[in-house]
Amino acid sequence: MNRRHALRTLSALPLLAAVPWRSAWSNGYPTTVAALRTAREVEMRVHYRYTAFGQKARQEGYLGIAYLFAAFGSAEFIHAGNFGRILARLNVEVAPIQRPEFQVGTTRENLLVAANGEADSVENFYPRLLERIAHEGHDDAMTAVRFAWETEKQHRDKIRQIQRWSPAFFEQVATEIDRRSGQYFVCQVCGNTVNVVPTPRCPVCKTASTHFRHIEPPT
Ligand SMILES: [Fe+2]
Ligand SMILES: [Fe+2]
């Protein structure tokens, strides 16, 4: 399920919310619960996808892009974890999400898939999700969605930087990224993905910069 498909699923929510005998719906936040479940699943799928894209980039010798996918994948994992924790607090069973089947293309193709996915999540998935859950007023859920939304904007912009030079100069760009990727750090609270740790606080979630974790570059 990609983010666009997930949105279509979410549009059926008012119908589901009207079913009174489902325990998950009886906590006062039926729309929020359904939205977070979908978002958690989507984030985990993207996490798995980026992990595979990173491995592919490594095989193809693009270590800088492999590193980027590792960092992005780790941010998506944090978003899924945030959604899962809120669901658990709402007494919703949080089952592990298995790695789904998906296509892994060449690194150039994978970057395009990632760029489209990030753009869709920034422009459609997260703003609509937020709109949908706003009336239930679950503050933590709305905050977690905003964190994910902000992070996806960073991811989208970073990939666009790369694509601006592709496909004509893909080899040169990929090599250039390898040369000057620097390091990646991911905020463990919100998923903020940066090359230099901002101080004294994470600008997205406002927690202390000590929450940033260095992502190990692939070797
Ligand atoms: Fe992302
Ligand atoms: Fe943060």
Tab-separated table of C-alpha atoms and ligand atoms in Angstrom:
chain	number	residue	atom	x	y	z
A	1	MET	CA	0.000	0.000	0.000
A	2	ASN	CA	1.484	3.328	-0.965
A	3	ARG	CA	0.479	6.637	0.586
A	4	ARG	CA	-2.028	7.448	-2.157
A	5	HIS	CA	-3.762	4.093	-1.729
A	6	ALA	CA	-3.689	4.610	2.037
A	7	LEU	CA	-5.580	7.859	1.602
A	8	ARG	CA	-8.328	6.127	-0.325
A	9	THR	CA	-8.615	3.589	2.481
A	10	LEU	CA	-8.893	6.408	4.981
A	11	SER	CA	-11.811	7.956	3.147
A	12	ALA	CA	-13.896	4.954	4.261
A	13	LEU	CA	-13.289	5.825	7.907
A	14	PRO	CA	-16.546	7.533	8.859
A	15	LEU	CA	-18.301	4.338	7.850
A	16	LEU	CA	-16.065	2.165	9.990
A	17	ALA	CA	-16.286	4.539	12.912
A	18	ALA	CA	-20.028	3.979	13.004
A	19	VAL	CA	-19.557	0.279	13.847
A	20	PRO	CA	-19.995	0.168	17.632
A	21	TRP	CA	-18.829	-3.349	18.498
A	22	ARG	CA	-15.202	-3.087	17.465
A	23	SER	CA	-13.185	-2.593	20.642
A	24	ALA	CA	-10.538	-0.485	18.907
A	25	TRP	CA	-13.191	2.055	18.089
A	26	SER	CA	-14.494	2.473	21.592
A	27	ASN	CA	-11.739	4.691	22.994
A	28	GLY	CA	-13.218	7.952	21.805
A	29	TYR	CA	-10.752	8.406	18.940
A	30	PRO	CA	-11.964	6.113	16.168
A	31	THR	CA	-10.762	8.237	13.275
A	32	THR	CA	-7.425	8.931	14.947
A	33	VAL	CA	-6.868	5.236	15.641
A	34	ALA	CA	-7.610	4.257	12.061
A	35	ALA	CA	-5.417	7.053	10.719
A	36	LEU	CA	-2.478	6.142	12.963
A	37	ARG	CA	-2.745	2.470	12.052
A	38	THR	CA	-2.591	3.355	8.377
A	39	ALA	CA	0.266	5.813	8.896
A	40	ARG	CA	2.227	3.273	10.942
A	41	GLU	CA	1.839	0.658	8.245
A	42	VAL	CA	2.830	3.095	5.511
A	43	GLU	CA	5.914	4.284	7.420
A	44	MET	CA	7.064	0.723	8.079
A	45	ARG	CA	6.650	-0.153	4.418
A	46	VAL	CA	8.676	2.873	3.397
A	47	HIS	CA	11.275	1.939	6.002
A	48	TYR	CA	11.619	-1.534	4.465
A	49	ARG	CA	11.707	-0.086	0.983
A	50	TYR	CA	14.466	2.395	1.825
A	51	THR	CA	16.484	-0.303	3.522
A	52	ALA	CA	16.330	-2.358	0.311
A	53	PHE	CA	17.072	0.706	-1.848
A	54	GLY	CA	20.109	1.379	0.353
A	55	GLN	CA	21.371	-2.170	-0.155
A	56	LYS	CA	20.904	-1.826	-3.894
A	57	ALA	CA	22.777	1.494	-3.977
A	58	ARG	CA	25.603	-0.143	-2.067
A	59	GLN	CA	25.753	-3.008	-4.565
A	60	GLU	CA	25.901	-0.485	-7.386
A	61	GLY	CA	28.735	1.374	-5.693
A	62	TYR	CA	26.814	4.536	-4.725
A	63	LEU	CA	27.776	4.694	-1.077
A	64	GLY	CA	26.516	8.258	-0.594
A	65	ILE	CA	23.034	7.336	-1.814
A	66	ALA	CA	23.113	4.129	0.230
A	67	TYR	CA	23.859	6.304	3.245
A	68	LEU	CA	20.993	8.680	2.418
A	69	PHE	CA	18.528	5.766	2.200
A	70	ALA	CA	19.815	4.341	5.493
A	71	ALA	CA	19.255	7.699	7.208
A	72	PHE	CA	15.806	8.219	5.678
A	73	GLY	CA	14.786	4.649	6.492
A	74	SER	CA	15.759	5.162	10.093
A	75	ALA	CA	13.595	8.324	10.261
A	76	GLU	CA	10.573	6.442	8.853
A	77	PHE	CA	11.102	3.801	11.537
A	78	ILE	CA	10.885	6.490	14.215
A	79	HIS	CA	7.604	7.780	12.779
A	80	ALA	CA	6.156	4.264	12.778
A	81	GLY	CA	7.322	3.849	16.394
A	82	ASN	CA	5.712	7.123	17.436
A	83	PHE	CA	2.392	6.090	15.889
A	84	GLY	CA	2.649	2.641	17.469
A	85	ARG	CA	3.235	4.050	20.955
A	86	ILE	CA	0.191	6.301	20.738
A	87	LEU	CA	-1.918	3.399	19.498
A	88	ALA	CA	-0.725	1.274	22.422
A	89	ARG	CA	-1.701	4.035	24.842
A	90	LEU	CA	-5.142	3.994	23.224
A	91	ASN	CA	-5.327	0.256	23.976
A	92	VAL	CA	-5.003	-0.735	20.365
A	93	GLU	CA	-3.095	-3.920	19.644
A	94	VAL	CA	0.123	-3.074	17.807
A	95	ALA	CA	1.220	-6.119	15.830
A	96	PRO	CA	4.578	-6.350	14.047
A	97	ILE	CA	4.440	-5.376	10.380
A	98	GLN	CA	6.196	-7.817	8.065
A	99	ARG	CA	8.343	-6.732	5.185
A	100	PRO	CA	6.076	-6.606	2.122
A	101	GLU	CA	6.997	-7.639	-1.404
A	102	PHE	CA	8.051	-4.771	-3.627
A	103	GLN	CA	10.129	-3.997	-6.672
A	104	VAL	CA	13.684	-2.822	-6.285
A	105	GLY	CA	14.920	-1.138	-9.454
A	106	THR	CA	18.230	0.463	-10.232
A	107	THR	CA	19.369	3.219	-7.872
A	108	ARG	CA	18.350	5.828	-10.396
A	109	GLU	CA	14.829	4.328	-10.567
A	110	ASN	CA	14.671	3.927	-6.790
A	111	LEU	CA	15.432	7.596	-6.310
A	112	LEU	CA	12.498	8.444	-8.554
A	113	VAL	CA	10.175	6.144	-6.583
A	114	ALA	CA	11.398	7.725	-3.343
A	115	ALA	CA	10.994	11.266	-4.707
A	116	ASN	CA	7.414	10.595	-5.804
A	117	GLY	CA	6.566	8.933	-2.491
A	118	GLU	CA	7.988	11.781	-0.437
A	119	ALA	CA	6.272	14.433	-2.552
A	120	ASP	CA	2.960	12.601	-2.232
A	121	SER	CA	3.299	12.309	1.529
A	122	VAL	CA	4.135	16.010	1.873
A	123	GLU	CA	1.466	17.306	-0.488
A	124	ASN	CA	-1.349	14.800	0.098
A	125	PHE	CA	-1.006	12.082	2.679
A	126	TYR	CA	0.013	13.951	5.834
A	127	PRO	CA	-1.945	17.198	5.348
A	128	ARG	CA	-5.116	15.209	4.681
A	129	LEU	CA	-4.440	12.879	7.583
A	130	LEU	CA	-4.097	15.856	9.882
A	131	GLU	CA	-7.293	17.363	8.545
A	132	ARG	CA	-9.148	14.109	9.134
A	133	ILE	CA	-8.105	13.633	12.741
A	134	ALA	CA	-8.319	17.303	13.795
A	135	HIS	CA	-11.929	17.088	15.006
A	136	GLU	CA	-11.044	14.416	17.578
A	137	GLY	CA	-8.347	16.651	19.054
A	138	HIS	CA	-5.839	14.008	20.146
A	139	ASP	CA	-2.849	16.291	20.717
A	140	ASP	CA	-0.122	13.626	20.768
A	141	ALA	CA	-1.410	12.071	17.568
A	142	MET	CA	-1.492	15.422	15.797
A	143	THR	CA	2.019	16.205	17.012
A	144	ALA	CA	3.347	12.852	15.801
A	145	VAL	CA	1.764	13.423	12.399
A	146	ARG	CA	3.305	16.906	12.211
A	147	PHE	CA	6.738	15.481	13.064
A	148	ALA	CA	6.437	12.964	10.238
A	149	TRP	CA	5.170	15.618	7.837
A	150	GLU	CA	8.088	17.957	8.610
A	151	THR	CA	10.620	15.175	8.153
A	152	GLU	CA	9.168	14.074	4.823
A	153	LYS	CA	9.608	17.641	3.593
A	154	GLN	CA	13.330	17.379	4.326
A	155	HIS	CA	13.506	14.029	2.570
A	156	ARG	CA	11.665	15.360	-0.473
A	157	ASP	CA	13.944	18.385	-0.749
A	158	LYS	CA	17.093	16.331	-0.395
A	159	ILE	CA	16.071	13.920	-3.130
A	160	ARG	CA	15.052	16.821	-5.370
A	161	GLN	CA	18.529	18.260	-5.011
A	162	ILE	CA	19.920	15.039	-6.393
A	163	GLN	CA	17.326	14.812	-9.146
A	164	ARG	CA	17.965	18.317	-10.328
A	165	TRP	CA	21.147	16.923	-11.866
A	166	SER	CA	19.765	13.605	-12.972
A	167	PRO	CA	19.345	11.766	-15.237
A	168	ALA	CA	21.817	13.418	-17.623
A	169	PHE	CA	24.603	13.574	-15.083
A	170	PHE	CA	23.574	10.754	-12.803
A	171	GLU	CA	26.985	9.137	-12.559
A	172	GLN	CA	28.710	12.410	-11.767
A	173	VAL	CA	26.065	13.414	-9.240
A	174	ALA	CA	26.097	10.055	-7.508
A	175	THR	CA	29.861	10.231	-7.234
A	176	GLU	CA	29.757	13.813	-6.035
A	177	ILE	CA	27.301	12.828	-3.298
A	178	ASP	CA	29.643	10.036	-2.290
A	179	ARG	CA	32.435	12.536	-1.985
A	180	ARG	CA	30.623	15.105	0.104
A	181	SER	CA	27.737	13.429	1.891
A	182	GLY	CA	29.224	14.225	5.253
A	183	GLN	CA	27.384	12.527	8.054
A	184	TYR	CA	23.719	11.898	8.805
A	185	PHE	CA	22.056	12.384	12.164
A	186	VAL	CA	18.434	11.529	12.968
A	187	CYS	CA	16.448	12.912	15.898
A	188	GLN	CA	15.119	9.956	17.840
A	189	VAL	CA	12.041	11.900	18.927
A	190	CYS	CA	10.727	13.234	15.616
A	191	GLY	CA	12.865	11.747	12.837
A	192	ASN	CA	14.423	15.074	11.820
A	193	THR	CA	17.185	14.088	9.358
A	194	VAL	CA	20.206	16.389	9.156
A	195	ASN	CA	23.882	16.514	8.165
A	196	VAL	CA	24.852	18.787	11.043
A	197	VAL	CA	23.267	18.526	14.499
A	198	PRO	CA	21.389	21.748	15.279
A	199	THR	CA	21.926	23.160	18.760
A	200	PRO	CA	20.702	23.533	21.379
A	201	ARG	CA	17.414	21.954	20.257
A	202	CYS	CA	15.884	20.030	17.424
A	203	PRO	CA	13.999	22.654	15.392
A	204	VAL	CA	11.143	20.233	14.665
A	205	CYS	CA	10.326	18.700	18.065
A	206	LYS	CA	12.193	21.238	20.270
A	207	THR	CA	13.835	18.562	22.396
A	208	ALA	CA	17.535	18.784	23.321
A	209	SER	CA	20.047	18.085	20.553
A	210	THR	CA	21.313	15.114	22.548
A	211	HIS	CA	18.422	13.170	21.022
A	212	PHE	CA	20.142	13.105	17.651
A	213	ARG	CA	21.770	9.804	16.780
A	214	HIS	CA	24.601	9.429	14.318
A	215	ILE	CA	23.695	7.048	11.503
A	216	GLU	CA	26.476	4.686	10.581
A	217	PRO	CA	27.565	5.071	6.961
A	218	PRO	CA	27.523	1.883	4.872
A	219	THR	CA	30.910	0.349	4.098
B	1	FE	FE	10.658	10.131	4.252
B	2	FE	FE	13.386	16.241	16.847
